[in-house]
Amino acid sequence: KKKKINSPVVEKRNKEPETSSAERRNKELAEEQRTSDEEKYQQRNKEPARNKN
């Protein structure tokens, strides 16, 4: 038995989650970047004397 990989239904079903997962991944990356930036900013504000030369 061979699976029908190229059937239009499967293609359509495979395309949609790809885009949604890509969008979700981009959103997660953006949030990750924002949180890491906030953490860096907070760490900078915690010890300004030690970090500044």
JSON list of C-alpha atoms in Angstrom, two decimals:
[
{"chain": "A", "resi": 1, "resn": "LYS", "atom": "CA", "xyz": [0.00, 0.00, 0.00]},
{"chain": "A", "resi": 2, "resn": "LYS", "atom": "CA", "xyz": [1.25, 3.45, -0.90]},
{"chain": "A", "resi": 3, "resn": "LYS", "atom": "CA", "xyz": [0.14, 6.57, 0.89]},
{"chain": "A", "resi": 4, "resn": "LYS", "atom": "CA", "xyz": [-1.23, 9.25, -1.40]},
{"chain": "A", "resi": 5, "resn": "ILE", "atom": "CA", "xyz": [1.14, 12.03, -0.39]},
{"chain": "A", "resi": 6, "resn": "ASN", "atom": "CA", "xyz": [0.33, 14.29, -3.32]},
{"chain": "A", "resi": 7, "resn": "SER", "atom": "CA", "xyz": [-3.44, 14.29, -2.88]},
{"chain": "A", "resi": 8, "resn": "PRO", "atom": "CA", "xyz": [-4.77, 17.88, -2.82]},
{"chain": "A", "resi": 9, "resn": "VAL", "atom": "CA", "xyz": [-6.45, 17.37, 0.55]},
{"chain": "A", "resi": 10, "resn": "VAL", "atom": "CA", "xyz": [-3.20, 16.34, 2.22]},
{"chain": "A", "resi": 11, "resn": "GLU", "atom": "CA", "xyz": [-1.31, 19.18, 0.54]},
{"chain": "A", "resi": 12, "resn": "LYS", "atom": "CA", "xyz": [-3.89, 21.69, 1.72]},
{"chain": "A", "resi": 13, "resn": "ARG", "atom": "CA", "xyz": [-3.86, 20.24, 5.23]},
{"chain": "A", "resi": 14, "resn": "ASN", "atom": "CA", "xyz": [-0.07, 20.33, 5.32]},
{"chain": "A", "resi": 15, "resn": "LYS", "atom": "CA", "xyz": [0.22, 23.89, 4.05]},
{"chain": "A", "resi": 16, "resn": "GLU", "atom": "CA", "xyz": [-2.08, 25.53, 6.59]},
{"chain": "A", "resi": 17, "resn": "PRO", "atom": "CA", "xyz": [-0.41, 24.38, 9.82]},
{"chain": "A", "resi": 18, "resn": "GLU", "atom": "CA", "xyz": [2.98, 25.26, 8.34]},
{"chain": "A", "resi": 19, "resn": "THR", "atom": "CA", "xyz": [2.05, 28.93, 7.97]},
{"chain": "A", "resi": 20, "resn": "SER", "atom": "CA", "xyz": [0.26, 29.06, 11.32]},
{"chain": "A", "resi": 21, "resn": "SER", "atom": "CA", "xyz": [3.16, 27.37, 13.10]},
{"chain": "A", "resi": 22, "resn": "ALA", "atom": "CA", "xyz": [5.59, 29.72, 11.36]},
{"chain": "A", "resi": 23, "resn": "GLU", "atom": "CA", "xyz": [3.55, 32.71, 12.51]},
{"chain": "A", "resi": 24, "resn": "ARG", "atom": "CA", "xyz": [3.39, 31.27, 16.01]},
{"chain": "A", "resi": 25, "resn": "ARG", "atom": "CA", "xyz": [7.14, 30.69, 15.96]},
{"chain": "A", "resi": 26, "resn": "ASN", "atom": "CA", "xyz": [7.72, 34.28, 14.82]},
{"chain": "A", "resi": 27, "resn": "LYS", "atom": "CA", "xyz": [5.46, 35.56, 17.58]},
{"chain": "A", "resi": 28, "resn": "GLU", "atom": "CA", "xyz": [7.30, 33.45, 20.17]},
{"chain": "A", "resi": 29, "resn": "LEU", "atom": "CA", "xyz": [10.66, 34.69, 18.90]},
{"chain": "A", "resi": 30, "resn": "ALA", "atom": "CA", "xyz": [9.46, 38.28, 19.07]},
{"chain": "A", "resi": 31, "resn": "GLU", "atom": "CA", "xyz": [8.22, 37.81, 22.64]},
{"chain": "A", "resi": 32, "resn": "GLU", "atom": "CA", "xyz": [11.45, 36.02, 23.56]},
{"chain": "A", "resi": 33, "resn": "GLN", "atom": "CA", "xyz": [13.44, 38.93, 22.16]},
{"chain": "A", "resi": 34, "resn": "ARG", "atom": "CA", "xyz": [11.32, 41.44, 24.07]},
{"chain": "A", "resi": 35, "resn": "THR", "atom": "CA", "xyz": [11.66, 39.60, 27.37]},
{"chain": "A", "resi": 36, "resn": "SER", "atom": "CA", "xyz": [15.40, 39.12, 26.94]},
{"chain": "A", "resi": 37, "resn": "ASP", "atom": "CA", "xyz": [15.76, 42.83, 26.15]},
{"chain": "A", "resi": 38, "resn": "GLU", "atom": "CA", "xyz": [13.79, 43.68, 29.30]},
{"chain": "A", "resi": 39, "resn": "GLU", "atom": "CA", "xyz": [15.98, 41.35, 31.36]},
{"chain": "A", "resi": 40, "resn": "LYS", "atom": "CA", "xyz": [19.14, 42.92, 29.95]},
{"chain": "A", "resi": 41, "resn": "TYR", "atom": "CA", "xyz": [17.73, 46.38, 30.68]},
{"chain": "A", "resi": 42, "resn": "GLN", "atom": "CA", "xyz": [16.86, 45.40, 34.25]},
{"chain": "A", "resi": 43, "resn": "GLN", "atom": "CA", "xyz": [20.28, 43.86, 34.82]},
{"chain": "A", "resi": 44, "resn": "ARG", "atom": "CA", "xyz": [21.91, 47.05, 33.49]},
{"chain": "A", "resi": 45, "resn": "ASN", "atom": "CA", "xyz": [19.85, 49.10, 35.93]},
{"chain": "A", "resi": 46, "resn": "LYS", "atom": "CA", "xyz": [20.68, 46.82, 38.86]},
{"chain": "A", "resi": 47, "resn": "GLU", "atom": "CA", "xyz": [24.44, 47.34, 38.76]},
{"chain": "A", "resi": 48, "resn": "PRO", "atom": "CA", "xyz": [25.19, 50.51, 36.77]},
{"chain": "A", "resi": 49, "resn": "ALA", "atom": "CA", "xyz": [28.39, 51.32, 38.67]},
{"chain": "A", "resi": 50, "resn": "ARG", "atom": "CA", "xyz": [30.00, 47.94, 38.07]},
{"chain": "A", "resi": 51, "resn": "ASN", "atom": "CA", "xyz": [29.03, 47.78, 34.40]},
{"chain": "A", "resi": 52, "resn": "LYS", "atom": "CA", "xyz": [30.15, 51.29, 33.45]},
{"chain": "A", "resi": 53, "resn": "ASN", "atom": "CA", "xyz": [33.86, 51.80, 32.94]}
]
